[in-house]
């Protein structure tokens, strides 16, 4: 992890070790973040089982050998439930706190997992999928916000980028559980994984209360002393007079006061003002680009793709899928590690350029196999799938939640993440219903659609996505709203302990940016 903020420890003295893992306070914030990350383990676990179940004959028999359109419906119900969960999660997060919405999300996932384990017909299975989706999106609103708001600013960008990486931890475990249970010739081949899915949700329900509440949330509720104590404990090892802690407190104070003067945020307010529309445009584009990148075909329809190139054995399919998940995890972790070093724009561009490069030989080899049944072409296609996933995961895994969380100010964060999740999941309902039908009807030609979209996305990213590297959460406002930033600086300077001519490079840099406009 690297320093991803613009403050200078030599100016803003901070009672922490510069090496994060040697500092007790920062280590605790990393531990708290890991507890939040477990919510994403549930999401990854669930989505991996959706693909693996399709390779199991007992599951196929139990659900009456579902058609491609029925499989699309089963898959899409996760996202339909997710839309409802997102709309419920945002007001919970803003009213009762980030921890509460994490708890309600985990509870809903737990209920869905139990129902899925006990499903006796396709209707129960579909309802269980919707419940799991509703729980996952509640956690996706609370988790990234809480991690961003309790993390030490020196490691915030890096640690937040690992949030989505843990999706693959769940995916790996689920894939290999399915590999083992897939040898059973009864319904426990798929019920085993459904029962195991209860574990991460139960863990979050219990352990989330160990995590401190967001200082920013506490400040909006008038609980300034509690916020001060949390910042001091975990950002300065208990030193309430630490320069960084006082600066953070003043920064949050000024931002909260400014938000209170402007207006209480509603969903309509998200689009009021040019600066807010710019933020939400970028948030919407992230949702569009990630969902329509084409990687979702590999995630959910890996089995039909393997069937289309002649790899039909259950052991072969579940084994390759398990290996794919480990590969995905390693590449996604590398991407999260690189965010603080290369910046978000570089990784966004690298991700989509890489998918274009992988898509072209995938189209060619799939076409060759379709024409003459070449075994060599089939295996090259599998390699291309691994490369496609690598390109996706280097940027599109670590960035969506870290990037959107960073560009949204506190007053917009929960509702903005709600909109982001709703968009992602509405788009996913559409793509997951259409994808199996497209693959069944036109086969490899369907990949060409995503090739064209990825080329368009590269151009859009280059011209519209700002860089967030090297800035605090409140400083990121200046990327979209110069006037708000000037007001924020004035608010910080008026706080006790900060002179008008502050020596903080954070404040001076913000001043220079505004004066140059």
Short mmCIF file of C-alpha atoms in Angstrom, two decimals:
data_model
loop_
_atom_site.label_atom_id
_atom_site.label_comp_id
_atom_site.label_asym_id
_atom_site.label_seq_id
_atom_site.Cartn_x
_atom_site.Cartn_y
_atom_site.Cartn_z
CA UNK A 1 0.00 0.00 0.00
CA UNK A 2 1.21 3.49 -0.82
CA UNK A 3 0.46 7.01 0.27
CA UNK A 4 -2.54 8.13 -1.77
CA UNK A 5 -3.19 11.50 -0.19
CA UNK A 6 -1.67 14.88 -0.85
CA UNK A 7 -1.01 15.89 2.75
CA UNK A 8 2.60 15.92 3.92
CA UNK A 9 3.38 14.09 7.16
CA UNK A 10 6.24 16.50 7.73
CA UNK A 11 3.73 19.39 7.85
CA UNK A 12 0.71 17.62 9.33
CA UNK A 13 2.43 15.57 11.99
CA UNK A 14 0.71 12.25 12.49
CA UNK A 15 1.25 9.87 15.38
CA UNK A 16 1.49 6.76 13.19
CA UNK A 17 4.22 4.62 11.69
CA UNK A 18 4.78 5.35 8.00
CA UNK A 19 4.74 1.59 7.37
CA UNK A 20 1.06 0.74 7.79
CA UNK A 21 1.46 -2.81 9.08
CA UNK A 22 3.80 -1.60 11.85
CA UNK A 23 1.15 0.76 13.22
CA UNK A 24 -1.48 -0.59 15.64
CA UNK A 25 -4.19 1.93 14.73
CA UNK A 26 -3.89 1.48 10.98
CA UNK A 27 -3.71 -2.31 11.32
CA UNK A 28 -7.06 -2.18 13.12
CA UNK A 29 -8.66 -0.16 10.31
CA UNK A 30 -7.40 -2.77 7.83
CA UNK A 31 -8.93 -5.49 10.00
CA UNK A 32 -12.23 -3.60 10.13
CA UNK A 33 -12.12 -3.24 6.34
CA UNK A 34 -11.60 -6.99 5.97
CA UNK A 35 -14.77 -7.63 7.99
CA UNK A 36 -16.66 -5.42 5.54
CA UNK A 37 -15.01 -7.23 2.63
CA UNK A 38 -16.59 -10.53 3.70
CA UNK A 39 -19.92 -9.19 2.40
CA UNK A 40 -18.42 -9.36 -1.08
CA UNK A 41 -17.43 -12.97 -0.42
CA UNK A 42 -21.17 -13.72 -0.30
CA UNK A 43 -21.69 -12.01 -3.66
CA UNK A 44 -18.84 -13.88 -5.32
CA UNK A 45 -19.93 -17.17 -3.78
CA UNK A 46 -23.45 -16.76 -5.11
CA UNK A 47 -22.50 -15.75 -8.62
CA UNK A 48 -20.00 -18.62 -8.97
CA UNK A 49 -22.62 -21.18 -7.95
CA UNK A 50 -24.99 -19.78 -10.59
CA UNK A 51 -22.56 -20.96 -13.27
CA UNK A 52 -21.47 -24.19 -11.59
CA UNK A 53 -25.02 -25.43 -10.95
CA UNK A 54 -25.66 -25.45 -14.69
CA UNK A 55 -23.02 -28.18 -15.08
CA UNK A 56 -24.76 -30.46 -12.53
CA UNK A 57 -27.31 -32.94 -13.88
CA UNK A 58 -29.21 -33.23 -10.53
CA UNK A 59 -29.76 -29.46 -10.56
CA UNK A 60 -30.93 -29.59 -14.18
CA UNK A 61 -33.34 -32.43 -13.33
CA UNK A 62 -34.61 -30.72 -10.17
CA UNK A 63 -35.54 -27.57 -12.10
CA UNK A 64 -37.00 -29.45 -15.07
CA UNK A 65 -34.11 -28.95 -17.50
CA UNK A 66 -34.55 -25.17 -17.82
CA UNK A 67 -34.40 -23.62 -21.29
CA UNK A 68 -31.92 -20.82 -22.10
CA UNK A 69 -34.65 -18.25 -21.45
CA UNK A 70 -35.51 -19.87 -18.09
CA UNK A 71 -31.82 -19.89 -17.10
CA UNK A 72 -31.72 -16.23 -18.05
CA UNK A 73 -34.72 -15.59 -15.77
CA UNK A 74 -33.15 -17.48 -12.85
CA UNK A 75 -29.91 -15.53 -13.24
CA UNK A 76 -31.65 -12.19 -13.72
CA UNK A 77 -33.71 -12.51 -10.54
CA UNK A 78 -30.55 -11.91 -8.51
CA UNK A 79 -30.34 -8.48 -10.14
CA UNK A 80 -34.06 -7.75 -9.91
CA UNK A 81 -33.83 -8.31 -6.15
CA UNK A 82 -30.69 -6.20 -6.12
CA UNK A 83 -32.55 -3.17 -7.47
CA UNK A 84 -35.04 -3.37 -4.59
CA UNK A 85 -32.23 -3.89 -2.07
CA UNK A 86 -30.38 -0.82 -3.29
CA UNK A 87 -33.45 1.39 -2.94
CA UNK A 88 -33.96 0.12 0.61
CA UNK A 89 -30.27 0.29 1.54
CA UNK A 90 -29.58 3.98 0.87
CA UNK A 91 -32.09 5.42 3.39
CA UNK A 92 -31.02 2.84 5.98
CA UNK A 93 -27.36 3.87 5.55
CA UNK A 94 -28.12 7.59 5.86
CA UNK A 95 -30.61 7.26 8.73
CA UNK A 96 -29.21 4.50 10.95
CA UNK A 97 -25.63 4.17 9.76
CA UNK A 98 -23.32 2.11 7.57
CA UNK A 99 -23.10 -0.76 10.07
CA UNK A 100 -26.87 -1.20 10.25
CA UNK A 101 -27.26 -1.50 6.48
CA UNK A 102 -24.40 -4.04 6.44
CA UNK A 103 -26.32 -6.06 9.05
CA UNK A 104 -29.65 -5.90 7.20
CA UNK A 105 -27.89 -6.86 3.96
CA UNK A 106 -26.20 -9.87 5.54
CA UNK A 107 -29.48 -10.91 7.19
CA UNK A 108 -31.32 -10.82 3.87
CA UNK A 109 -28.55 -12.86 2.21
CA UNK A 110 -28.76 -15.39 5.03
CA UNK A 111 -32.51 -15.79 4.53
CA UNK A 112 -32.04 -16.18 0.77
CA UNK A 113 -29.29 -18.78 1.20
CA UNK A 114 -31.44 -20.85 3.57
CA UNK A 115 -34.38 -20.70 1.15
CA UNK A 116 -32.13 -21.71 -1.77
CA UNK A 117 -30.79 -24.67 0.22
CA UNK A 118 -34.35 -25.86 0.89
CA UNK A 119 -35.79 -25.18 -2.58
CA UNK A 120 -38.21 -27.86 -3.73
CA UNK A 121 -39.18 -26.23 -7.01
CA UNK A 122 -38.07 -23.59 -9.47
CA UNK A 123 -40.31 -20.93 -7.87
CA UNK A 124 -38.59 -21.20 -4.49
CA UNK A 125 -35.20 -21.13 -6.19
CA UNK A 126 -36.07 -17.94 -8.08
CA UNK A 127 -37.34 -16.21 -4.90
CA UNK A 128 -34.16 -17.20 -3.06
CA UNK A 129 -32.10 -15.60 -5.82
CA UNK A 130 -34.05 -12.35 -5.50
CA UNK A 131 -33.54 -12.26 -1.72
CA UNK A 132 -29.79 -12.83 -2.07
CA UNK A 133 -29.62 -10.02 -4.62
CA UNK A 134 -31.49 -7.65 -2.29
CA UNK A 135 -29.05 -8.43 0.52
CA UNK A 136 -25.96 -8.07 -1.64
CA UNK A 137 -26.82 -4.55 -2.83
CA UNK A 138 -27.54 -3.34 0.70
CA UNK A 139 -24.04 -4.47 1.62
CA UNK A 140 -22.63 -2.82 -1.49
CA UNK A 141 -24.01 0.53 -0.31
CA UNK A 142 -22.79 0.21 3.27
CA UNK A 143 -19.48 -1.60 2.76
CA UNK A 144 -17.53 0.71 0.42
CA UNK A 145 -18.81 3.80 2.27
CA UNK A 146 -17.76 2.46 5.67
CA UNK A 147 -14.34 1.34 4.43
CA UNK A 148 -13.67 4.71 2.79
CA UNK A 149 -14.79 6.65 5.86
CA UNK A 150 -12.83 4.76 8.53
CA UNK A 151 -9.62 4.05 6.58
CA UNK A 152 -6.51 6.11 7.32
CA UNK A 153 -6.10 8.57 4.41
CA UNK A 154 -2.63 7.18 3.71
CA UNK A 155 -4.04 3.81 2.63
CA UNK A 156 -7.64 4.67 1.76
CA UNK A 157 -7.32 4.36 -2.01
CA UNK A 158 -5.46 1.07 -1.89
CA UNK A 159 -7.59 -0.62 0.77
CA UNK A 160 -10.85 0.46 -0.89
CA UNK A 161 -9.68 -1.03 -4.18
CA UNK A 162 -9.47 -4.45 -2.52
CA UNK A 163 -13.19 -4.39 -1.64
CA UNK A 164 -14.34 -5.94 -4.91
CA UNK A 165 -11.33 -8.28 -5.10
CA UNK A 166 -12.85 -10.32 -2.27
CA UNK A 167 -15.67 -11.17 -4.65
CA UNK A 168 -13.27 -13.74 -6.07
CA UNK A 169 -12.46 -15.20 -2.68
CA UNK A 170 -16.09 -16.27 -2.46
CA UNK A 171 -16.05 -17.34 -6.07
CA UNK A 172 -13.00 -19.56 -5.56
CA UNK A 173 -14.46 -21.28 -2.50
CA UNK A 174 -17.81 -21.82 -4.24
CA UNK A 175 -16.21 -23.16 -7.42
CA UNK A 176 -14.15 -25.76 -5.59
CA UNK A 177 -17.02 -26.77 -3.31
CA UNK A 178 -19.05 -27.34 -6.47
CA UNK A 179 -16.14 -29.27 -7.99
CA UNK A 180 -16.15 -31.61 -4.99
CA UNK A 181 -19.92 -31.94 -4.57
CA UNK A 182 -20.46 -32.19 -8.32
CA UNK A 183 -19.54 -35.88 -8.12
CA UNK A 184 -22.67 -36.59 -6.08
CA UNK A 185 -25.58 -38.02 -8.04
CA UNK A 186 -28.30 -36.38 -5.97
CA UNK A 187 -29.50 -32.90 -5.02
CA UNK A 188 -26.74 -32.50 -2.44
CA UNK A 189 -24.46 -31.87 -5.42
CA UNK A 190 -25.87 -28.31 -5.45
CA UNK A 191 -27.46 -28.01 -1.99
CA UNK A 192 -24.01 -28.38 -0.37
CA UNK A 193 -22.81 -25.09 -1.86
CA UNK A 194 -26.10 -23.39 -0.98
CA UNK A 195 -25.70 -24.38 2.69
CA UNK A 196 -22.07 -23.20 2.74
CA UNK A 197 -23.21 -19.80 1.46
CA UNK A 198 -24.76 -19.13 4.87
CA UNK A 199 -21.33 -18.83 6.53
CA UNK A 200 -20.07 -15.42 5.25
CA UNK A 201 -23.46 -13.77 5.86
CA UNK A 202 -23.57 -15.06 9.42
CA UNK A 203 -20.00 -13.83 9.97
CA UNK A 204 -20.88 -10.28 8.86
CA UNK A 205 -24.03 -10.21 11.00
CA UNK A 206 -21.95 -10.98 14.10
CA UNK A 207 -18.70 -9.14 13.41
CA UNK A 208 -19.96 -5.88 11.89
CA UNK A 209 -20.63 -4.56 15.41
CA UNK A 210 -16.89 -4.76 16.14
CA UNK A 211 -16.30 -2.16 13.40
CA UNK A 212 -16.59 1.51 14.48
CA UNK A 213 -19.28 3.62 12.85
CA UNK A 214 -18.29 6.10 10.15
CA UNK A 215 -17.00 9.38 11.68
CA UNK A 216 -18.66 11.25 8.82
CA UNK A 217 -22.02 9.65 9.61
CA UNK A 218 -21.58 10.50 13.32
CA UNK A 219 -20.80 14.13 12.47
CA UNK A 220 -24.02 14.46 10.44
CA UNK A 221 -25.93 13.26 13.52
CA UNK A 222 -24.26 15.80 15.82
CA UNK A 223 -22.08 13.19 17.55
CA UNK A 224 -18.85 15.13 17.09
CA UNK A 225 -17.07 13.81 20.19
CA UNK A 226 -17.60 10.19 19.11
CA UNK A 227 -16.27 11.01 15.65
CA UNK A 228 -13.25 12.78 17.16
CA UNK A 229 -12.53 9.78 19.41
CA UNK A 230 -12.68 7.32 16.49
CA UNK A 231 -10.41 9.43 14.29
CA UNK A 232 -7.93 9.84 17.15
CA UNK A 233 -7.95 6.15 18.06
CA UNK A 234 -7.41 4.75 14.57
CA UNK A 235 -5.67 7.57 12.70
CA UNK A 236 -3.32 8.70 15.51
CA UNK A 237 -3.24 5.90 18.09
CA UNK A 238 -5.36 7.83 20.58
CA UNK A 239 -3.81 11.31 20.22
CA UNK A 240 -6.82 13.66 20.12
CA UNK A 241 -4.58 16.67 19.41
CA UNK A 242 -2.81 15.05 16.45
CA UNK A 243 -2.48 17.52 13.56
CA UNK A 244 -3.89 15.12 10.96
CA UNK A 245 -6.85 14.22 13.17
CA UNK A 246 -7.67 17.89 13.77
CA UNK A 247 -7.37 18.60 10.06
CA UNK A 248 -9.66 15.67 9.15
CA UNK A 249 -12.16 16.77 11.79
CA UNK A 250 -12.16 20.33 10.47
CA UNK A 251 -12.43 19.09 6.90
CA UNK A 252 -15.47 16.94 7.72
CA UNK A 253 -16.98 19.72 9.87
CA UNK A 254 -16.76 22.19 7.01
CA UNK A 255 -18.15 19.71 4.47
CA UNK A 256 -21.10 18.75 6.69
CA UNK A 257 -21.90 22.41 7.42
CA UNK A 258 -21.69 23.28 3.73
CA UNK A 259 -24.01 20.41 2.81
CA UNK A 260 -26.49 21.53 5.48
CA UNK A 261 -26.52 25.06 4.05
CA UNK A 262 -27.01 23.90 0.48
CA UNK A 263 -29.93 21.52 1.03
CA UNK A 264 -30.77 18.09 2.25
CA UNK A 265 -29.90 15.60 -0.43
CA UNK A 266 -32.67 13.71 -2.21
CA UNK A 267 -32.42 11.67 -5.36
CA UNK A 268 -33.53 14.75 -7.32
CA UNK A 269 -30.67 16.77 -5.79
CA UNK A 270 -28.19 14.30 -7.27
CA UNK A 271 -28.87 15.94 -10.64
CA UNK A 272 -29.15 19.55 -9.42
CA UNK A 273 -26.24 21.69 -10.48
CA UNK A 274 -23.74 21.12 -13.24
CA UNK A 275 -21.15 19.65 -10.85
CA UNK A 276 -23.55 17.00 -9.51
CA UNK A 277 -24.65 16.07 -13.01
CA UNK A 278 -21.00 15.59 -13.95
CA UNK A 279 -20.47 13.29 -10.97
CA UNK A 280 -23.55 11.21 -11.71
CA UNK A 281 -22.68 11.04 -15.41
CA UNK A 282 -19.36 9.42 -14.52
CA UNK A 283 -21.09 7.09 -12.02
CA UNK A 284 -23.59 6.04 -14.70
CA UNK A 285 -20.84 5.50 -17.25
CA UNK A 286 -18.95 3.23 -14.85
CA UNK A 287 -22.11 1.12 -14.49
CA UNK A 288 -22.64 0.94 -18.26
CA UNK A 289 -19.03 0.16 -19.09
CA UNK A 290 -18.58 -2.59 -16.49
CA UNK A 291 -21.86 -4.38 -17.22
CA UNK A 292 -21.57 -4.16 -21.01
CA UNK A 293 -17.86 -5.04 -21.16
CA UNK A 294 -18.72 -8.62 -22.16
CA UNK A 295 -17.10 -10.30 -19.16
CA UNK A 296 -20.49 -11.20 -17.70
CA UNK A 297 -20.88 -13.78 -20.47
CA UNK A 298 -17.85 -15.63 -19.13
CA UNK A 299 -18.98 -15.32 -15.51
CA UNK A 300 -22.49 -16.68 -15.92
CA UNK A 301 -22.42 -18.66 -19.13
CA UNK A 302 -19.04 -20.31 -18.86
CA UNK A 303 -20.67 -23.75 -19.12
CA UNK A 304 -22.55 -23.02 -22.38
CA UNK A 305 -19.35 -21.50 -23.80
CA UNK A 306 -17.38 -24.63 -22.88
CA UNK A 307 -20.12 -26.77 -24.41
CA UNK A 308 -19.93 -24.72 -27.60
CA UNK A 309 -16.23 -25.57 -28.01
CA UNK A 310 -16.61 -29.27 -27.17
CA UNK A 311 -15.65 -29.35 -23.45
CA UNK A 312 -18.69 -31.10 -21.95
CA UNK A 313 -17.55 -33.25 -18.98
CA UNK A 314 -18.66 -32.11 -15.51
CA UNK A 315 -15.16 -32.61 -14.06
CA UNK A 316 -13.60 -30.70 -16.95
CA UNK A 317 -16.04 -27.82 -16.68
CA UNK A 318 -16.00 -27.39 -12.90
CA UNK A 319 -12.21 -27.85 -12.80
CA UNK A 320 -11.61 -25.19 -15.45
CA UNK A 321 -14.08 -22.89 -13.69
CA UNK A 322 -12.25 -23.36 -10.37
CA UNK A 323 -8.94 -22.55 -12.01
CA UNK A 324 -10.49 -19.50 -13.65
CA UNK A 325 -11.59 -18.10 -10.29
CA UNK A 326 -8.09 -18.41 -8.80
CA UNK A 327 -6.69 -16.68 -11.88
CA UNK A 328 -9.28 -13.91 -11.56
CA UNK A 329 -8.48 -13.36 -7.88
CA UNK A 330 -4.74 -13.02 -8.53
CA UNK A 331 -5.18 -10.54 -11.38
CA UNK A 332 -7.80 -8.50 -9.47
CA UNK A 333 -5.47 -8.32 -6.44
CA UNK A 334 -2.69 -7.10 -8.75
CA UNK A 335 -5.05 -4.43 -10.09
CA UNK A 336 -5.94 -3.26 -6.57
CA UNK A 337 -2.24 -3.12 -5.72
CA UNK A 338 -1.56 -0.97 -8.80
CA UNK A 339 -4.36 1.57 -8.27
CA UNK A 340 -2.31 3.73 -5.89
CA UNK A 341 0.73 3.53 -8.15
CA UNK A 342 -0.65 3.98 -11.65
CA UNK A 343 -3.93 5.76 -10.99
CA UNK A 344 -7.48 4.90 -11.98
CA UNK A 345 -7.44 6.28 -15.54
CA UNK A 346 -4.49 4.11 -16.57
CA UNK A 347 -6.15 0.97 -15.21
CA UNK A 348 -9.52 1.79 -16.77
CA UNK A 349 -7.91 2.20 -20.19
CA UNK A 350 -5.64 -0.84 -19.80
CA UNK A 351 -8.64 -2.97 -18.83
CA UNK A 352 -10.76 -2.17 -21.87
CA UNK A 353 -7.88 -2.18 -24.34
CA UNK A 354 -6.92 -5.61 -23.00
CA UNK A 355 -10.48 -6.92 -23.46
CA UNK A 356 -10.48 -5.76 -27.08
CA UNK A 357 -7.16 -7.53 -27.68
CA UNK A 358 -8.46 -10.77 -26.09
CA UNK A 359 -11.84 -10.61 -27.83
CA UNK A 360 -10.45 -10.67 -31.36
CA UNK A 361 -8.69 -14.09 -31.17
CA UNK A 362 -11.64 -15.42 -29.12
CA UNK A 363 -13.96 -14.61 -32.03
CA UNK A 364 -11.58 -16.13 -34.58
CA UNK A 365 -10.91 -19.40 -32.71
CA UNK A 366 -14.59 -19.87 -31.83
CA UNK A 367 -15.48 -19.44 -35.50
CA UNK A 368 -12.82 -21.97 -36.55
CA UNK A 369 -14.09 -24.55 -34.06
CA UNK A 370 -17.66 -23.94 -35.21
CA UNK A 371 -16.67 -24.64 -38.82
CA UNK A 372 -14.42 -27.71 -38.53
CA UNK A 373 -14.43 -28.82 -34.88
CA UNK A 374 -10.70 -28.13 -34.42
CA UNK A 375 -9.64 -29.24 -30.93
CA UNK A 376 -6.69 -26.83 -31.08
CA UNK A 377 -9.04 -23.91 -31.74
CA UNK A 378 -11.19 -25.01 -28.78
CA UNK A 379 -8.27 -24.90 -26.37
CA UNK A 380 -7.03 -21.56 -27.71
CA UNK A 381 -10.55 -20.23 -27.07
CA UNK A 382 -10.22 -21.25 -23.42
CA UNK A 383 -6.90 -19.40 -23.19
CA UNK A 384 -8.60 -16.33 -24.68
CA UNK A 385 -11.30 -16.53 -22.00
CA UNK A 386 -8.59 -16.45 -19.33
CA UNK A 387 -6.96 -13.45 -21.03
CA UNK A 388 -10.32 -11.69 -21.37
CA UNK A 389 -10.94 -12.15 -17.65
CA UNK A 390 -7.43 -10.94 -16.83
CA UNK A 391 -8.01 -7.74 -18.79
CA UNK A 392 -11.36 -7.18 -17.09
CA UNK A 393 -10.05 -7.82 -13.59
CA UNK A 394 -6.97 -5.60 -13.77
CA UNK A 395 -9.24 -2.53 -13.76
CA UNK A 396 -12.96 -3.32 -13.82
CA UNK A 397 -12.80 -5.38 -10.63
CA UNK A 398 -10.96 -3.07 -8.18
CA UNK A 399 -12.19 0.26 -9.56
CA UNK A 400 -16.02 0.39 -9.77
CA UNK A 401 -16.73 0.75 -6.04
CA UNK A 402 -13.51 2.54 -5.07
CA UNK A 403 -13.80 5.03 -7.95
CA UNK A 404 -17.50 5.84 -7.50
CA UNK A 405 -17.14 6.09 -3.72
CA UNK A 406 -14.26 8.54 -4.07
CA UNK A 407 -15.92 10.91 -6.54
CA UNK A 408 -19.14 11.17 -4.50
CA UNK A 409 -19.09 13.59 -1.50
CA UNK A 410 -20.52 12.33 1.80
CA UNK A 411 -23.93 13.93 1.26
CA UNK A 412 -24.33 12.09 -2.06
CA UNK A 413 -22.45 8.89 -1.26
CA UNK A 414 -25.18 6.50 -0.06
CA UNK A 415 -27.76 7.65 -2.60
CA UNK A 416 -25.15 7.86 -5.36
CA UNK A 417 -24.01 4.30 -4.64
CA UNK A 418 -27.67 3.28 -4.62
CA UNK A 419 -28.11 4.74 -8.11
CA UNK A 420 -24.89 3.06 -9.23
CA UNK A 421 -26.05 -0.33 -7.95
CA UNK A 422 -29.54 0.08 -9.40
CA UNK A 423 -28.07 0.92 -12.81
CA UNK A 424 -25.64 -2.01 -12.65
CA UNK A 425 -28.31 -4.45 -11.67
CA UNK A 426 -31.01 -3.18 -14.06
CA UNK A 427 -28.54 -3.42 -16.92
CA UNK A 428 -27.51 -6.86 -15.68
CA UNK A 429 -31.13 -8.06 -15.65
CA UNK A 430 -31.28 -7.15 -19.33
CA UNK A 431 -27.92 -8.64 -20.32
CA UNK A 432 -28.37 -11.83 -18.32
CA UNK A 433 -31.76 -12.48 -19.86
CA UNK A 434 -30.56 -11.72 -23.39
CA UNK A 435 -27.07 -13.29 -23.25
CA UNK A 436 -28.09 -17.00 -23.15
CA UNK A 437 -30.56 -16.41 -25.97
CA UNK A 438 -27.92 -14.61 -28.04
CA UNK A 439 -25.33 -17.33 -27.43
CA UNK A 440 -27.86 -20.06 -28.29
CA UNK A 441 -28.95 -18.39 -31.54
CA UNK A 442 -25.81 -16.86 -33.06
CA UNK A 443 -23.01 -18.42 -31.00
CA UNK A 444 -19.58 -16.85 -31.37
CA UNK A 445 -20.93 -13.95 -33.46
CA UNK A 446 -22.45 -12.59 -30.26
CA UNK A 447 -18.95 -11.68 -29.03
CA UNK A 448 -18.67 -9.12 -31.85
CA UNK A 449 -21.34 -6.98 -30.14
CA UNK A 450 -19.14 -6.59 -27.06
CA UNK A 451 -16.04 -5.96 -29.16
CA UNK A 452 -17.73 -2.91 -30.68
CA UNK A 453 -18.96 -1.66 -27.31
CA UNK A 454 -15.50 -1.97 -25.72
CA UNK A 455 -13.98 0.14 -28.51
CA UNK A 456 -16.55 2.88 -27.84
CA UNK A 457 -15.91 2.70 -24.09
CA UNK A 458 -12.16 3.24 -24.54
CA UNK A 459 -12.78 6.57 -26.27
CA UNK A 460 -15.35 7.63 -23.66
CA UNK A 461 -13.04 6.81 -20.73
CA UNK A 462 -10.17 8.75 -22.26
CA UNK A 463 -12.24 11.93 -22.57
CA UNK A 464 -14.53 11.80 -19.51
CA UNK A 465 -12.95 9.94 -16.56
CA UNK A 466 -10.94 12.19 -14.17
CA UNK A 467 -7.97 10.92 -12.16
CA UNK A 468 -8.55 10.52 -8.41
CA UNK A 469 -5.07 9.47 -7.36
CA UNK A 470 -3.42 11.47 -4.57
CA UNK A 471 -6.38 13.26 -2.97
CA UNK A 472 -8.47 13.05 0.21
CA UNK A 473 -12.21 12.36 0.08
CA UNK A 474 -13.14 16.01 0.62
CA UNK A 475 -10.45 17.27 -1.76
CA UNK A 476 -11.92 15.20 -4.59
CA UNK A 477 -14.78 17.71 -4.70
CA UNK A 478 -12.50 20.05 -6.65
CA UNK A 479 -12.58 17.70 -9.65
CA UNK A 480 -16.21 18.67 -10.18
CA UNK A 481 -17.01 21.77 -8.09
CA UNK A 482 -14.48 24.59 -7.78
CA UNK A 483 -16.91 26.87 -5.91
CA UNK A 484 -17.69 24.23 -3.30
CA UNK A 485 -13.97 23.64 -2.83
CA UNK A 486 -13.36 27.34 -2.16
CA UNK A 487 -16.17 27.33 0.42
CA UNK A 488 -14.76 24.17 1.98
CA UNK A 489 -11.31 25.75 2.31
CA UNK A 490 -12.82 28.79 4.00
CA UNK A 491 -14.71 26.52 6.39
CA UNK A 492 -11.57 24.58 7.28
CA UNK A 493 -9.56 27.75 7.84
CA UNK A 494 -12.21 29.10 10.20
CA UNK A 495 -11.90 26.03 12.43
CA UNK A 496 -9.82 26.35 15.59
CA UNK A 497 -6.20 25.44 15.05
CA UNK A 498 -5.93 26.43 11.37
CA UNK A 499 -4.73 29.86 10.41
CA UNK A 500 -5.80 31.71 7.29
CA UNK A 501 -2.36 31.11 5.82
CA UNK A 502 -2.17 27.46 6.60
CA UNK A 503 1.09 25.67 5.92
CA UNK A 504 -0.82 22.52 4.95
CA UNK A 505 -0.07 21.62 1.35
CA UNK A 506 -3.59 20.18 1.12
CA UNK A 507 -5.13 23.59 1.76
CA UNK A 508 -2.55 25.53 -0.26
CA UNK A 509 -2.88 23.18 -3.20
CA UNK A 510 -6.66 23.58 -3.13
CA UNK A 511 -6.22 27.37 -3.01
CA UNK A 512 -3.86 27.32 -5.98
CA UNK A 513 -6.28 25.22 -7.99
CA UNK A 514 -9.14 27.62 -7.36
CA UNK A 515 -7.13 30.79 -7.92
CA UNK A 516 -5.95 29.49 -11.27
CA UNK A 517 -9.50 29.03 -12.54
#
